[in-house]
Coordinates of C-alpha atoms in Angstrom, one line a residue:
M1 CA -6.4 6.4 -37.5
T2 CA -8.8 9.0 -36.2
R3 CA -12.3 8.9 -34.6
D4 CA -14.8 11.2 -34.0
F5 CA -15.1 11.4 -29.9
T6 CA -17.3 13.6 -27.2
T7 CA -15.7 14.8 -23.9
A8 CA -17.6 15.1 -20.7
D9 CA -16.1 16.3 -16.9
V10 CA -17.6 14.1 -14.7
A11 CA -17.5 13.6 -10.8
I12 CA -16.5 10.3 -9.8
G13 CA -17.4 8.4 -6.7
P14 CA -18.9 9.9 -3.1
H15 CA -15.7 12.3 -3.3
R16 CA -16.9 13.6 -6.4
L17 CA -13.4 13.0 -7.6
E18 CA -13.1 15.3 -11.1
G19 CA -12.5 13.7 -14.3
S20 CA -12.5 13.8 -18.1
L21 CA -14.4 11.0 -19.9
Y22 CA -13.5 10.7 -23.7
L23 CA -16.0 8.8 -25.6
P24 CA -15.6 7.8 -29.3
Q25 CA -18.4 6.4 -31.5
S26 CA -19.0 2.5 -30.7
P27 CA -16.6 2.1 -27.9
Q28 CA -14.5 -1.1 -28.0
G29 CA -13.8 -0.7 -24.1
L30 CA -12.9 1.3 -21.6
I31 CA -9.6 2.5 -20.1
I32 CA -9.4 4.0 -16.9
F33 CA -6.2 5.8 -16.1
A34 CA -4.4 6.1 -12.6
H35 CA -1.6 8.9 -12.7
G36 CA 1.6 9.0 -10.6
S37 CA 2.6 10.8 -7.5
G38 CA 2.6 14.7 -8.1
S39 CA 0.4 14.8 -11.6
S40 CA -3.4 14.8 -12.1
R41 CA -5.8 14.1 -14.8
F42 CA -4.0 17.1 -16.9
S43 CA -0.9 15.1 -17.3
P44 CA 0.4 16.0 -20.7
R45 CA 1.7 11.9 -21.1
N46 CA -1.1 10.1 -20.3
R47 CA -3.4 12.7 -22.0
Y48 CA -1.5 11.9 -25.4
V49 CA -1.7 8.2 -24.6
A50 CA -5.5 9.0 -24.0
E51 CA -6.0 10.3 -27.4
R52 CA -3.8 7.6 -29.1
L53 CA -6.3 4.9 -27.3
V54 CA -9.5 6.9 -28.3
A55 CA -8.1 6.9 -32.0
Q56 CA -8.2 2.8 -31.7
G57 CA -11.9 3.1 -30.6
F58 CA -11.1 3.0 -26.5
A59 CA -13.2 5.3 -24.3
C60 CA -10.9 6.4 -21.8
L61 CA -11.1 8.0 -18.1
L62 CA -8.8 10.2 -16.8
F63 CA -9.6 11.7 -13.4
D64 CA -7.9 12.9 -10.2
L65 CA -7.1 10.2 -7.2
L66 CA -7.6 12.7 -4.5
T67 CA -9.5 15.7 -3.8
A68 CA -7.8 19.3 -3.9
T69 CA -7.6 19.3 0.1
E70 CA -6.4 15.7 0.1
G71 CA -3.8 16.5 -2.4
E72 CA -2.1 18.7 0.0
L73 CA -1.0 16.3 2.1
R74 CA 2.1 14.3 1.4
R75 CA 1.4 10.9 2.7
N76 CA -2.0 11.1 0.8
V77 CA 0.3 10.7 -2.9
F78 CA 1.8 7.9 -1.9
D79 CA -0.9 5.9 0.5
I80 CA -1.2 3.2 -2.2
E81 CA -4.3 1.2 -0.6
L82 CA -5.8 4.6 -0.7
L83 CA -5.2 5.7 -4.1
G84 CA -6.2 2.1 -5.1
A85 CA -9.5 2.3 -3.6
R86 CA -10.1 5.8 -5.5
V87 CA -9.3 3.6 -8.6
G88 CA -12.1 1.2 -7.3
E89 CA -14.3 4.1 -6.7
A90 CA -14.0 5.0 -10.3
I91 CA -14.8 1.6 -11.7
A92 CA -18.0 1.2 -9.7
W93 CA -18.6 4.5 -11.1
T94 CA -18.8 3.2 -14.7
A95 CA -22.0 1.0 -13.8
E96 CA -24.0 4.2 -13.9
S97 CA -22.1 6.0 -16.8
D98 CA -22.2 5.9 -20.9
A99 CA -19.8 3.2 -20.6
A100 CA -21.4 1.0 -18.3
R101 CA -21.4 -2.4 -20.4
L102 CA -17.6 -2.2 -21.4
P103 CA -14.7 -4.1 -20.6
I104 CA -12.6 -2.6 -18.1
G105 CA -8.6 -1.6 -18.8
L106 CA -6.6 0.1 -16.1
F107 CA -3.4 2.2 -17.3
G108 CA -0.9 3.2 -14.6
A109 CA 1.9 5.7 -14.4
S110 CA 4.8 5.6 -11.9
T111 CA 3.1 5.0 -8.8
G112 CA -0.4 5.1 -10.2
A113 CA 0.5 1.3 -11.6
A114 CA 0.2 0.3 -8.0
A115 CA -3.0 1.8 -7.5
A116 CA -4.0 0.1 -10.4
L117 CA -2.9 -3.5 -9.5
V118 CA -4.4 -2.9 -6.2
A119 CA -7.9 -2.0 -7.4
A120 CA -7.7 -5.0 -10.5
A121 CA -6.6 -7.6 -7.1
D122 CA -10.4 -6.8 -5.8
E123 CA -12.4 -6.1 -9.1
P124 CA -12.9 -9.2 -11.6
R125 CA -14.5 -6.7 -13.9
V126 CA -11.0 -5.9 -14.8
A127 CA -9.9 -7.4 -18.1
A128 CA -6.6 -6.2 -18.5
V129 CA -3.6 -3.6 -17.0
V130 CA -1.1 -1.9 -18.4
S131 CA 2.1 -0.4 -16.2
R132 CA 3.9 2.3 -18.0
G133 CA 7.2 3.5 -16.0
G134 CA 5.5 1.8 -12.9
R135 CA 6.1 1.0 -9.5
P136 CA 4.0 -2.5 -9.5
D137 CA 6.5 -3.5 -6.4
L138 CA 4.6 -0.8 -3.9
A139 CA 1.3 -2.9 -4.5
G140 CA 2.7 -5.5 -2.5
D141 CA 0.9 -8.9 -1.7
A142 CA -1.7 -7.4 -3.8
L143 CA -0.2 -8.7 -6.9
R144 CA -0.8 -12.1 -6.3
R145 CA -4.5 -11.6 -6.6
V146 CA -4.4 -10.1 -9.9
Q147 CA -6.5 -11.8 -12.5
A148 CA -6.4 -9.7 -15.3
P149 CA -3.7 -10.1 -18.0
T150 CA -0.8 -7.4 -17.0
L151 CA 1.8 -5.8 -19.2
L152 CA 4.7 -4.2 -17.4
I153 CA 6.5 -1.4 -19.6
V154 CA 9.7 -0.1 -18.6
G155 CA 12.4 2.3 -20.2
G156 CA 15.7 0.6 -20.9
L157 CA 17.5 3.3 -19.2
D158 CA 15.2 3.3 -16.1
Y159 CA 17.9 1.6 -14.0
G160 CA 16.6 0.3 -10.7
V161 CA 12.6 0.4 -11.6
I162 CA 13.6 -2.0 -14.3
E163 CA 15.0 -4.4 -11.2
L164 CA 11.7 -3.4 -9.1
N165 CA 9.4 -4.5 -12.2
R166 CA 11.1 -7.9 -12.6
S167 CA 10.8 -8.4 -8.8
A168 CA 6.6 -7.5 -8.9
Q169 CA 6.6 -9.7 -12.2
Q170 CA 7.8 -12.9 -10.0
L171 CA 4.7 -12.2 -7.8
L172 CA 2.3 -12.1 -10.7
R173 CA 0.0 -15.1 -11.0
C174 CA -1.5 -13.8 -14.0
R175 CA -0.8 -13.9 -17.4
N176 CA 2.0 -11.6 -17.8
R177 CA 4.6 -9.8 -19.4
L178 CA 7.6 -7.1 -19.1
D179 CA 8.0 -5.3 -22.2
I180 CA 11.4 -3.0 -21.8
V181 CA 11.9 -0.1 -24.3
P182 CA 15.2 0.7 -25.5
G183 CA 16.5 3.8 -25.0
A184 CA 13.4 5.4 -22.7
T185 CA 14.1 6.9 -19.4
H186 CA 11.5 7.0 -16.6
L187 CA 9.3 9.8 -18.3
F188 CA 9.9 8.1 -21.6
E189 CA 10.8 11.8 -22.7
E190 CA 13.3 10.7 -25.8
P191 CA 11.9 10.8 -29.2
G192 CA 9.8 7.9 -30.0
T193 CA 9.9 5.9 -26.7
L194 CA 6.5 6.9 -25.5
E195 CA 5.0 6.5 -29.2
S196 CA 6.8 2.9 -28.6
A197 CA 5.0 2.4 -25.1
V198 CA 1.7 3.5 -26.6
E199 CA 1.8 0.9 -29.5
R200 CA 2.7 -2.2 -27.1
A201 CA -0.3 -0.8 -24.2
T202 CA -2.7 -0.7 -27.1
K203 CA -1.9 -3.9 -28.9
W204 CA -2.2 -5.1 -25.4
F205 CA -5.8 -3.7 -24.8
V206 CA -6.9 -4.5 -28.0
E207 CA -6.2 -8.7 -27.1
N208 CA -7.4 -8.4 -23.7
L209 CA -10.5 -6.1 -23.9
C210 CA -11.8 -6.8 -27.2
A211 CA -11.7 -10.8 -26.5
S212 CA -13.6 -9.8 -23.0
R213 CA -16.3 -7.8 -24.9
G214 CA -16.9 -10.9 -27.1
A215 CA -17.6 -12.8 -24.2
V216 CA -20.0 -10.5 -22.7
D217 CA -21.7 -10.1 -25.7
E218 CA -22.4 -13.6 -26.2

């Protein structure tokens, strides 16, 4: 399934964070991406996921969580509270964007998953969260406050991270599920594993964002 879409360079919030907004025709929701440590809006895996989601009719926003200067400080890369606040700025920015009335989903990878969950804990506009190869445990007490349905996707060979996801899942009070992709390591580099993760994420967003949009339209 393919759809026509446009892309636009955008500046997010008071820190003018650089981003790329993908807008298909008649989008049914907006997915905001939170990349992991050492990555950026140019993450090839997140861009692949975004292109697949756009093909299903979702708008996608990929943006840098830190400015270039901030990214030079190693401590900022792992400051989950700071990164979560930046995801919050992106959510606030959407109110003035072309995607203003769309239900919002968050897609986080690695440490970005924790940032997404921290933002979701304080933002009722978030209708769904997906973590891919994430570290949701780093979200700490914020996990208990997340209300949006949350899907945790982990590689079956990502030893240690599976256990951390299971521990985080025990703290979630929202509807949630842990999906393990057989044969996948942390980066989902094995043939077919990233595609499997995308299929699971897409289904989760379709189920939750489309239902949320119907409630808003009513």
